[in-house]
Short mmCIF file of C-alpha atoms in Angstrom, two decimals:
data_model
loop_
_atom_site.label_atom_id
_atom_site.label_comp_id
_atom_site.label_asym_id
_atom_site.label_seq_id
_atom_site.Cartn_x
_atom_site.Cartn_y
_atom_site.Cartn_z
CA MET H 1 -0.01 0.05 -0.11
CA ILE H 2 2.85 2.44 0.94
CA LYS H 3 4.70 1.34 -2.22
CA SER H 4 1.70 1.96 -4.12
CA LEU H 5 1.12 5.54 -2.68
CA MET H 6 4.89 6.31 -3.06
CA GLY H 7 4.69 5.34 -6.83
CA GLY H 8 1.45 7.73 -7.07
CA ILE H 9 3.51 10.55 -5.65
CA VAL H 10 6.13 10.00 -7.74
CA ALA H 11 4.06 9.97 -10.88
CA ALA H 12 2.17 12.92 -9.78
CA THR H 13 5.51 14.88 -9.00
CA ALA H 14 6.79 13.99 -12.62
CA PHE H 15 3.37 14.99 -14.00
CA VAL H 16 3.88 18.52 -12.38
CA MET H 17 7.46 18.77 -13.30
CA LEU H 18 6.63 18.05 -16.92
CA ASN H 19 3.64 20.67 -16.82
CA SER H 20 6.26 23.08 -15.47
CA ALA H 21 8.81 22.36 -18.14
CA ALA H 22 6.09 22.89 -20.62
CA MET H 23 5.21 26.16 -19.12
CA ALA H 24 8.80 27.28 -19.19
CA ALA H 25 9.18 26.48 -22.95
CA GLY H 26 7.59 30.01 -23.63
CA PRO H 27 6.23 30.87 -26.91
CA GLU H 28 5.87 28.31 -29.78
CA VAL H 29 8.85 28.90 -32.36
CA VAL H 30 7.13 28.86 -35.80
CA LYS H 31 7.87 29.69 -39.35
CA GLY H 32 7.51 33.31 -40.64
CA PRO H 33 6.66 35.90 -41.82
CA ALA H 34 4.97 37.84 -39.12
CA ALA H 35 1.45 38.90 -39.34
CA GLU H 36 2.36 42.36 -40.16
CA ALA H 37 5.44 41.72 -42.24
CA ASP H 38 6.01 45.21 -43.34
CA CYS H 39 5.81 46.50 -39.56
CA PHE H 40 7.44 43.58 -38.00
CA ALA H 41 10.76 42.98 -40.07
CA PRO H 42 12.89 40.24 -38.84
CA TRP H 43 16.48 41.26 -37.93
CA ALA H 44 18.20 38.69 -39.94
CA ALA H 45 17.54 35.78 -42.32
CA ASP H 46 18.10 33.38 -39.22
CA THR H 47 15.75 35.27 -36.89
CA LEU H 48 13.17 33.05 -35.23
CA PHE H 49 9.62 33.59 -35.29
CA PHE H 50 7.25 33.31 -31.94
CA LYS H 51 3.66 32.60 -31.55
CA PHE H 52 2.43 33.15 -28.02
CA PRO H 53 -0.69 31.54 -26.61
CA LYS H 54 -3.74 33.91 -27.60
CA LYS H 55 -5.12 35.83 -24.58
CA ASP H 56 -8.42 37.61 -24.58
CA GLY H 57 -8.19 41.25 -24.12
CA PRO H 58 -8.28 44.06 -22.91
CA TYR H 59 -4.65 43.80 -21.88
CA ARG H 60 -2.59 45.16 -18.79
CA ILE H 61 0.63 46.38 -20.18
CA ALA H 62 3.47 47.84 -18.29
CA LEU H 63 6.68 50.18 -19.53
CA ALA H 64 9.72 49.63 -17.03
CA ASN H 65 11.99 52.48 -18.28
CA GLY H 66 15.44 53.02 -16.54
CA TYR H 67 17.18 56.29 -17.25
CA ILE H 68 14.85 59.28 -17.59
CA ALA H 69 16.88 62.38 -17.41
CA ASN H 70 17.45 63.33 -21.03
CA THR H 71 15.38 64.66 -23.86
CA TRP H 72 15.18 61.45 -25.77
CA ARG H 73 13.78 59.31 -22.88
CA ILE H 74 11.21 62.02 -21.67
CA GLN H 75 9.77 62.28 -25.26
CA MET H 76 9.85 58.39 -25.20
CA ILE H 77 7.57 58.26 -22.23
CA GLN H 78 5.34 60.91 -23.84
CA THR H 79 5.20 59.00 -26.85
CA ALA H 80 4.47 55.73 -25.16
CA LYS H 81 1.46 57.58 -23.42
CA ALA H 82 0.58 59.33 -26.59
CA TYR H 83 0.29 55.77 -28.32
CA ALA H 84 -1.52 54.10 -25.48
CA ALA H 85 -4.12 57.00 -25.79
CA GLN H 86 -5.02 56.30 -29.34
CA LYS H 87 -8.68 55.21 -29.68
CA ASP H 88 -7.77 51.98 -31.42
CA VAL H 89 -4.96 51.20 -29.16
CA ALA H 90 -6.72 52.31 -25.86
CA ALA H 91 -9.68 49.93 -26.89
CA LYS H 92 -7.04 46.88 -26.39
CA LEU H 93 -5.88 48.23 -22.92
CA LYS H 94 -7.38 47.53 -19.65
CA GLU H 95 -4.17 49.31 -18.08
CA PHE H 96 -1.11 51.04 -19.24
CA LYS H 97 1.57 51.57 -16.48
CA VAL H 98 4.62 53.44 -16.69
CA VAL H 99 7.56 53.46 -14.24
CA SER H 100 11.15 54.92 -14.64
CA THR H 101 13.81 53.64 -12.19
CA GLY H 102 16.90 55.83 -13.22
CA GLU H 103 20.25 54.01 -13.69
CA ASP H 104 19.73 51.57 -10.56
CA VAL H 105 19.82 48.19 -12.65
CA PRO H 106 18.39 46.28 -9.42
CA ALA H 107 15.49 48.79 -9.15
CA GLN H 108 14.44 48.20 -12.76
CA ILE H 109 14.70 44.40 -12.22
CA SER H 110 12.59 44.71 -9.20
CA ALA H 111 9.96 46.78 -11.19
CA ILE H 112 9.70 44.14 -13.81
CA ASN H 113 9.26 41.51 -11.06
CA ASN H 114 6.59 43.52 -9.35
CA PHE H 115 4.89 43.73 -12.69
CA ILE H 116 4.97 39.81 -13.16
CA ASP H 117 3.73 39.41 -9.66
CA SER H 118 0.78 41.79 -10.15
CA GLY H 119 -0.36 39.77 -13.15
CA TYR H 120 0.46 41.87 -16.21
CA ASP H 121 0.20 40.51 -19.68
CA ALA H 122 3.20 42.21 -21.20
CA ILE H 123 6.17 44.43 -20.13
CA VAL H 124 7.88 46.68 -22.48
CA VAL H 125 11.45 47.35 -21.21
CA ASN H 126 14.30 50.07 -22.16
CA ALA H 127 17.16 47.93 -20.35
CA GLN H 128 19.84 49.66 -18.53
CA ASN H 129 22.15 46.76 -18.70
CA PRO H 130 21.77 43.85 -21.55
CA THR H 131 23.03 41.06 -19.51
CA ALA H 132 21.88 41.65 -16.04
CA PHE H 133 18.26 40.51 -16.53
CA ALA H 134 18.46 36.84 -17.01
CA PRO H 135 16.54 35.65 -13.82
CA VAL H 136 13.69 38.12 -14.51
CA ILE H 137 13.33 37.19 -18.35
CA LYS H 138 13.08 33.57 -17.23
CA ARG H 139 10.34 34.28 -14.62
CA ALA H 140 8.52 36.33 -17.28
CA LYS H 141 8.81 33.44 -19.52
CA GLU H 142 7.45 30.85 -16.98
CA ALA H 143 4.66 33.40 -16.13
CA GLY H 144 3.76 33.49 -19.75
CA VAL H 145 4.33 37.46 -19.66
CA VAL H 146 5.29 38.86 -23.04
CA LEU H 147 8.49 40.56 -22.44
CA VAL H 148 9.56 43.14 -25.30
CA ALA H 149 12.90 45.08 -24.92
CA PHE H 150 13.46 48.10 -27.13
CA ASP H 151 16.33 50.66 -27.87
CA ASN H 152 18.48 49.20 -25.08
CA ILE H 153 17.62 45.69 -25.63
CA LEU H 154 18.37 42.38 -23.73
CA ASP H 155 20.98 39.71 -24.60
CA THR H 156 18.79 36.79 -24.89
CA LYS H 157 16.53 34.73 -27.18
CA ASP H 158 13.77 34.38 -24.75
CA ALA H 159 12.33 37.88 -24.98
CA ILE H 160 11.43 40.06 -28.13
CA ASN H 161 13.74 42.73 -29.00
CA VAL H 162 12.78 45.70 -31.02
CA ASN H 163 15.59 48.17 -32.31
CA VAL H 164 17.21 49.89 -35.02
CA ASP H 165 20.95 48.78 -36.08
CA GLN H 166 22.89 50.57 -33.30
CA LYS H 167 26.24 49.42 -34.39
CA GLY H 168 25.40 50.24 -37.79
CA LEU H 169 24.56 53.69 -36.70
CA GLY H 170 28.08 54.36 -35.33
CA GLU H 171 29.62 52.78 -38.40
CA LEU H 172 27.70 55.42 -40.45
CA TRP H 173 29.02 58.35 -38.37
CA GLY H 174 32.44 56.84 -38.58
CA LYS H 175 32.29 56.85 -42.50
CA TRP H 176 30.93 60.22 -42.42
CA LEU H 177 34.07 61.64 -40.59
CA ILE H 178 36.28 59.55 -42.73
CA SER H 179 34.73 61.05 -45.89
CA HIS H 180 35.14 64.42 -44.60
CA ILE H 181 38.44 64.48 -42.96
CA PRO H 182 41.03 63.11 -45.54
CA ASP H 183 44.16 63.06 -43.20
CA GLY H 184 42.78 61.69 -39.91
CA GLY H 185 43.35 63.64 -36.72
CA LYS H 186 41.92 64.62 -33.39
CA ILE H 187 38.30 63.48 -32.82
CA LEU H 188 35.75 64.26 -29.93
CA GLU H 189 33.43 61.43 -29.30
CA VAL H 190 30.59 62.32 -26.99
CA ARG H 191 29.01 59.10 -25.71
CA GLY H 192 25.77 58.18 -24.10
CA VAL H 193 24.93 56.35 -20.74
CA ALA H 194 27.62 53.96 -19.77
CA GLY H 195 26.66 50.20 -19.50
CA THR H 196 23.76 50.33 -21.97
CA SER H 197 23.76 48.46 -25.20
CA VAL H 198 23.17 51.44 -27.22
CA ASP H 199 26.23 53.38 -26.05
CA THR H 200 28.13 50.37 -26.43
CA ASP H 201 27.03 49.14 -29.83
CA ARG H 202 27.53 52.89 -31.32
CA HIS H 203 30.91 53.32 -29.72
CA ASN H 204 31.93 49.95 -31.28
CA GLY H 205 30.78 50.81 -34.53
CA ILE H 206 32.43 54.14 -34.72
CA HIS H 207 35.78 52.68 -33.65
CA GLU H 208 35.72 49.74 -36.01
CA VAL H 209 35.34 52.13 -38.90
CA LEU H 210 37.91 54.42 -37.77
CA ASP H 211 40.50 51.65 -37.12
CA ALA H 212 40.05 50.12 -40.42
CA SER H 213 40.45 53.46 -42.43
CA GLY H 214 44.23 53.39 -42.27
CA LYS H 215 44.18 56.88 -41.18
CA LYS H 216 45.61 58.01 -37.73
CA TRP H 217 42.86 58.97 -35.23
CA ASP H 218 43.28 60.50 -31.74
CA VAL H 219 39.81 60.00 -30.13
CA THR H 220 39.01 61.91 -27.01
CA GLU H 221 35.87 60.28 -25.40
CA VAL H 222 33.49 61.84 -22.92
CA ALA H 223 30.29 61.04 -21.48
CA GLY H 224 27.14 63.18 -22.41
CA LYS H 225 24.43 60.77 -21.46
CA TRP H 226 22.43 61.82 -24.57
CA ASP H 227 21.63 64.97 -22.57
CA ASP H 228 22.01 68.69 -24.00
CA PRO H 229 23.31 70.34 -20.81
CA THR H 230 25.52 67.43 -19.91
CA ALA H 231 26.85 67.15 -23.38
CA GLN H 232 27.53 70.79 -23.61
CA LYS H 233 29.40 70.86 -20.36
CA VAL H 234 31.73 67.93 -21.27
CA THR H 235 32.36 69.16 -24.73
CA ALA H 236 33.35 72.61 -23.29
CA ASP H 237 35.67 70.98 -20.97
CA ALA H 238 37.13 68.79 -23.98
CA ILE H 239 37.71 71.65 -25.84
CA ALA H 240 39.39 73.55 -23.20
CA THR H 241 41.59 70.56 -22.15
CA ASN H 242 42.08 68.73 -25.49
CA GLY H 243 40.87 70.72 -28.51
CA PRO H 244 40.79 71.86 -31.11
CA PHE H 245 39.41 68.93 -32.86
CA VAL H 246 38.89 68.18 -36.80
CA GLY H 247 35.64 66.31 -36.02
CA ILE H 248 32.87 65.31 -33.72
CA THR H 249 30.63 62.51 -33.14
CA GLY H 250 27.86 62.61 -30.60
CA GLN H 251 25.16 60.02 -29.59
CA GLY H 252 22.76 62.60 -28.21
CA GLY H 253 22.77 65.86 -26.86
CA ASP H 254 24.10 67.36 -29.95
CA THR H 255 22.36 70.58 -29.71
CA GLY H 256 24.41 71.19 -26.63
CA ILE H 257 27.48 70.08 -28.27
CA VAL H 258 27.28 72.74 -31.16
CA GLN H 259 26.35 75.35 -28.63
CA ALA H 260 29.65 74.47 -26.71
CA MET H 261 31.51 74.81 -29.94
CA ILE H 262 30.04 78.40 -30.67
CA ASP H 263 30.71 79.50 -26.98
CA ALA H 264 34.36 78.44 -27.27
CA LYS H 265 34.66 79.82 -30.61
CA HIS H 266 35.83 76.48 -31.90
CA PRO H 267 35.79 76.13 -35.71
CA PHE H 268 32.88 74.32 -37.27
CA VAL H 269 33.94 70.59 -38.28
CA PRO H 270 32.05 67.61 -39.74
CA PHE H 271 29.84 66.09 -37.18
CA GLY H 272 28.10 62.87 -37.09
CA GLY H 273 25.12 63.08 -34.64
CA GLU H 274 21.56 62.08 -33.83
CA THR H 275 18.30 63.45 -34.88
CA GLU H 276 17.40 66.36 -32.44
CA ASN H 277 15.56 69.29 -34.04
CA GLY H 278 17.87 71.77 -32.65
CA PHE H 279 21.03 69.77 -34.05
CA ARG H 280 19.39 69.93 -37.38
CA LYS H 281 18.85 73.54 -37.17
CA PHE H 282 22.38 74.17 -36.44
CA CYS H 283 23.34 71.94 -39.35
CA ALA H 284 21.14 73.76 -41.78
CA ALA H 285 22.38 77.12 -40.64
CA HIS H 286 26.02 76.61 -40.43
CA ALA H 287 26.72 74.29 -43.24
CA ALA H 288 28.53 76.97 -45.12
CA ASP H 289 30.80 77.61 -42.09
CA GLY H 290 32.08 74.10 -42.11
CA LEU H 291 29.31 72.15 -39.91
CA LYS H 292 28.95 69.26 -42.36
CA CYS H 293 26.56 66.96 -40.68
CA SER H 294 25.16 63.35 -40.81
CA SER H 295 22.04 63.37 -38.65
CA ALA H 296 20.70 59.89 -38.08
CA GLY H 297 18.93 57.64 -35.60
CA THR H 298 15.51 56.68 -34.76
CA GLY H 299 12.84 58.75 -32.93
CA PRO H 300 11.32 57.74 -29.42
CA ALA H 301 8.42 56.36 -31.28
CA GLN H 302 10.16 52.97 -31.51
CA VAL H 303 8.57 52.61 -27.95
CA ALA H 304 5.02 52.59 -29.95
CA VAL H 305 6.47 49.75 -32.29
CA ALA H 306 7.37 47.80 -29.08
CA ILE H 307 3.89 48.20 -27.57
CA LYS H 308 2.35 47.22 -31.00
CA THR H 309 4.55 44.17 -30.79
CA ALA H 310 3.47 43.38 -27.33
CA ILE H 311 -0.31 43.50 -28.27
CA SER H 312 0.02 41.62 -31.56
CA ALA H 313 2.00 38.69 -29.46
CA LEU H 314 -0.76 38.70 -26.90
CA GLU H 315 -3.46 38.44 -29.71
CA GLY H 316 -1.68 35.23 -30.67
CA ASN H 317 -0.25 36.55 -33.92
CA VAL H 318 3.35 35.70 -35.37
CA VAL H 319 6.15 37.95 -34.33
CA PRO H 320 9.92 38.05 -34.92
CA GLN H 321 11.91 37.44 -31.84
CA SER H 322 14.15 40.35 -33.12
CA VAL H 323 12.35 43.24 -34.90
CA LYS H 324 14.68 45.58 -36.92
CA LEU H 325 13.62 49.28 -37.53
CA PRO H 326 14.60 51.68 -40.30
CA LEU H 327 16.79 54.57 -39.34
CA ALA H 328 15.88 58.11 -39.99
CA ILE H 329 18.79 59.66 -42.05
CA VAL H 330 19.57 63.06 -43.49
CA GLU H 331 23.03 64.30 -44.27
CA ASP H 332 24.39 67.66 -45.59
CA PRO H 333 23.31 69.31 -47.87
CA ASN H 334 19.91 67.85 -47.78
CA PHE H 335 18.39 69.55 -44.66
CA LYS H 336 15.05 71.07 -45.50
CA ALA H 337 13.14 73.23 -43.16
CA GLY H 338 9.43 71.83 -42.51
CA GLN H 339 10.47 68.26 -43.53
CA ASP H 340 13.84 67.46 -41.83
CA PHE H 341 13.78 69.99 -39.18
CA PHE H 342 11.31 72.44 -37.83
CA PRO H 343 12.26 76.15 -37.16
CA ASP H 344 9.27 76.87 -35.07
CA GLN H 345 9.44 73.76 -32.73
CA SER H 346 11.55 72.90 -29.87
CA ASP H 347 15.06 72.25 -30.02
CA ASN H 348 14.73 69.26 -27.71
CA PHE H 349 12.29 67.71 -30.18
CA PHE H 350 13.70 64.37 -31.94
CA VAL H 351 12.62 64.56 -35.58
CA GLY H 352 12.08 61.28 -37.48
CA ASN H 353 9.42 60.09 -34.92
CA SER H 354 7.25 57.94 -37.17
CA PHE H 355 7.25 54.37 -38.72
CA PRO H 356 4.74 54.55 -41.74
CA THR H 357 4.76 50.83 -42.27
CA CYS H 358 3.66 50.37 -38.76
CA GLY H 359 0.94 53.01 -39.04
CA ILE H 360 2.66 55.00 -36.29
CA ASN H 361 3.04 58.71 -36.74
CA PHE H 362 2.89 61.47 -34.25
CA THR H 363 2.68 65.23 -34.30
CA ALA H 364 4.83 67.33 -32.02
CA GLN H 365 1.62 68.45 -30.16
CA GLU H 366 0.32 65.01 -29.68
CA ILE H 367 3.66 63.87 -27.79
CA MET H 368 4.32 67.20 -26.02
CA GLY H 369 0.60 67.09 -24.52
CA GLN H 370 1.94 63.99 -22.53
CA THR H 371 3.73 64.20 -19.33
CA LYS H 372 7.02 62.29 -18.41
CA ALA H 373 5.55 61.11 -14.84
CA ASP H 374 5.13 57.73 -13.90
CA GLN H 375 1.64 56.56 -13.89
#
């Protein structure tokens, strides 16, 4: 009798373990293409495609942001709220929650864990570190929570990543400098937030291109945190101590970088930078003075693509594990007022804030009507 009972317990335990393993398996890996192939473009030919079990809506979705203290992140939060408020999107949402935790990686992980414990259907994250989230990724998978990382993505195949080619963006800026500086020389590189995948990938792209050029480069690196006031200060300090420079590349805060050049009476030089409206204003106004610009990146509206991806996955549609977004690129001499930059709008507004293939397009007024506060 005891032996029979023990056998039953062992069998039941094995059944539970098998069920737990099945739950931990996460989404089914299927053949592509994605349900909205024009929007959800796979990163590469070997990108996996996921199909999650269909859930009935409306859904509870959370945005777990990290760093908030720069214009791009503020506009990203505003864009997320604007997207969630659109009539057709709002109809699919029971709740949309936003939390920003700063540069504290454990705090961001804790926020994601709290969302999992609270029963959210999907969590969208701009990760402070690409490799530190393995335990919480596993928890989300086991709980059946759709986890979508964007911009600063996660180093995993167990979550969905949505991003532009950040390393390719660095390569583009490096090529711009090489093509406009025939003899090499002293370069200023204004980096972003240390430890993030975006900063690392862009930095690596720049240096791989410069190193392969055969020219001699002397690169001064400073941390501008993608923020105009911070970038302006570190640029002013770099000009004072290491300048002058024959070229500049900035990952963000580029309006502040140019302002520091003007204040220091530093000659205008070729510049590879991001898509801030103020930066593009400067590029158009001072091109004849030597400020030859490549302005490229992706607007904060990529958060809307990430939310759209999460909703599509919850609806049981096929989505790529890694979604590749297009870059918004304008280069000298093609800066056109009213199209590539907007003279009457804020310097702090990021241009290129639409993804037409996803049906995502925002006006400045729609975005700026939202706040950056948690909700």
